């Protein structure tokens, strides 16, 4: 279902999904009294960008062996 949004937004939708997942993780860690916190949405977007770049680099360095 997300494929049309990924094509339409040229992959920027993935950054928003990663940012929202970081914010959700921050909220859950606050409820569980863990020491992980994300300050705001734009910080989460920056974290999502870093996650995307690292994921891309690992996919390039470690290709599937299909």
mmCIF file of C-alpha atoms in Angstrom:
data_model
loop_
_atom_site.group_PDB
_atom_site.id
_atom_site.type_symbol
_atom_site.label_atom_id
_atom_site.label_comp_id
_atom_site.label_asym_id
_atom_site.label_seq_id
_atom_site.Cartn_x
_atom_site.Cartn_y
_atom_site.Cartn_z
ATOM 1 C CA UNK A 1 0.000 0.000 0.000
ATOM 2 C CA UNK A 2 2.885 2.380 0.571
ATOM 3 C CA UNK A 3 4.460 1.808 -2.857
ATOM 4 C CA UNK A 4 2.402 4.519 -4.641
ATOM 5 C CA UNK A 5 3.324 7.039 -1.921
ATOM 6 C CA UNK A 6 6.994 6.092 -2.178
ATOM 7 C CA UNK A 7 6.958 6.565 -5.938
ATOM 8 C CA UNK A 8 4.962 9.802 -5.736
ATOM 9 C CA UNK A 9 7.193 11.378 -3.088
ATOM 10 C CA UNK A 10 10.455 9.914 -4.455
ATOM 11 C CA UNK A 11 11.125 8.062 -1.199
ATOM 12 C CA UNK A 12 10.612 11.000 1.148
ATOM 13 C CA UNK A 13 7.662 9.172 2.687
ATOM 14 C CA UNK A 14 10.151 6.659 4.091
ATOM 15 C CA UNK A 15 11.888 9.450 6.016
ATOM 16 C CA UNK A 16 8.571 10.479 7.557
ATOM 17 C CA UNK A 17 7.818 6.869 8.527
ATOM 18 C CA UNK A 18 11.285 6.529 10.117
ATOM 19 C CA UNK A 19 10.789 9.822 11.979
ATOM 20 C CA UNK A 20 7.396 8.729 13.295
ATOM 21 C CA UNK A 21 8.835 5.399 14.413
ATOM 22 C CA UNK A 22 11.622 7.224 16.278
ATOM 23 C CA UNK A 23 9.030 9.439 17.988
ATOM 24 C CA UNK A 24 6.961 6.376 18.908
ATOM 25 C CA UNK A 25 10.056 4.679 20.316
ATOM 26 C CA UNK A 26 10.861 7.803 22.301
ATOM 27 C CA UNK A 27 7.341 7.898 23.730
ATOM 28 C CA UNK A 28 7.438 4.196 24.639
ATOM 29 C CA UNK A 29 10.858 4.493 26.255
ATOM 30 C CA UNK A 30 9.558 7.408 28.328
ATOM 31 C CA UNK A 31 6.654 5.249 29.538
ATOM 32 C CA UNK A 32 9.023 2.351 30.330
ATOM 33 C CA UNK A 33 11.513 4.676 32.071
ATOM 34 C CA UNK A 34 14.331 4.038 29.584
ATOM 35 C CA UNK A 35 16.962 6.607 28.641
ATOM 36 C CA UNK A 36 16.089 7.172 24.968
ATOM 37 C CA UNK A 37 14.563 10.504 23.988
ATOM 38 C CA UNK A 38 14.008 12.383 20.722
ATOM 39 C CA UNK A 39 13.469 16.133 21.180
ATOM 40 C CA UNK A 40 11.112 16.906 18.302
ATOM 41 C CA UNK A 41 9.868 16.065 14.838
ATOM 42 C CA UNK A 42 12.776 17.629 12.928
ATOM 43 C CA UNK A 43 15.299 15.835 15.108
ATOM 44 C CA UNK A 44 13.423 12.625 14.355
ATOM 45 C CA UNK A 45 13.552 13.427 10.612
ATOM 46 C CA UNK A 46 17.326 13.877 10.873
ATOM 47 C CA UNK A 47 17.542 10.550 12.696
ATOM 48 C CA UNK A 48 15.364 8.969 9.997
ATOM 49 C CA UNK A 49 17.715 10.330 7.341
ATOM 50 C CA UNK A 50 20.696 8.809 9.145
ATOM 51 C CA UNK A 51 18.868 5.486 9.451
ATOM 52 C CA UNK A 52 18.064 5.540 5.723
ATOM 53 C CA UNK A 53 21.670 6.302 4.729
ATOM 54 C CA UNK A 54 23.093 3.584 6.992
ATOM 55 C CA UNK A 55 20.503 1.099 5.708
ATOM 56 C CA UNK A 56 21.368 1.943 2.088
ATOM 57 C CA UNK A 57 25.111 1.616 2.760
ATOM 58 C CA UNK A 58 24.676 -1.758 4.472
ATOM 59 C CA UNK A 59 22.499 -3.019 1.616
ATOM 60 C CA UNK A 60 25.225 -1.999 -0.846
ATOM 61 C CA UNK A 61 28.027 -3.558 1.230
ATOM 62 C CA UNK A 62 26.178 -6.774 2.108
ATOM 63 C CA UNK A 63 24.140 -7.823 -0.962
ATOM 64 C CA UNK A 64 21.643 -10.683 -0.844
ATOM 65 C CA UNK A 65 22.985 -14.070 -1.847
ATOM 66 C CA UNK A 66 19.864 -15.167 -3.751
#
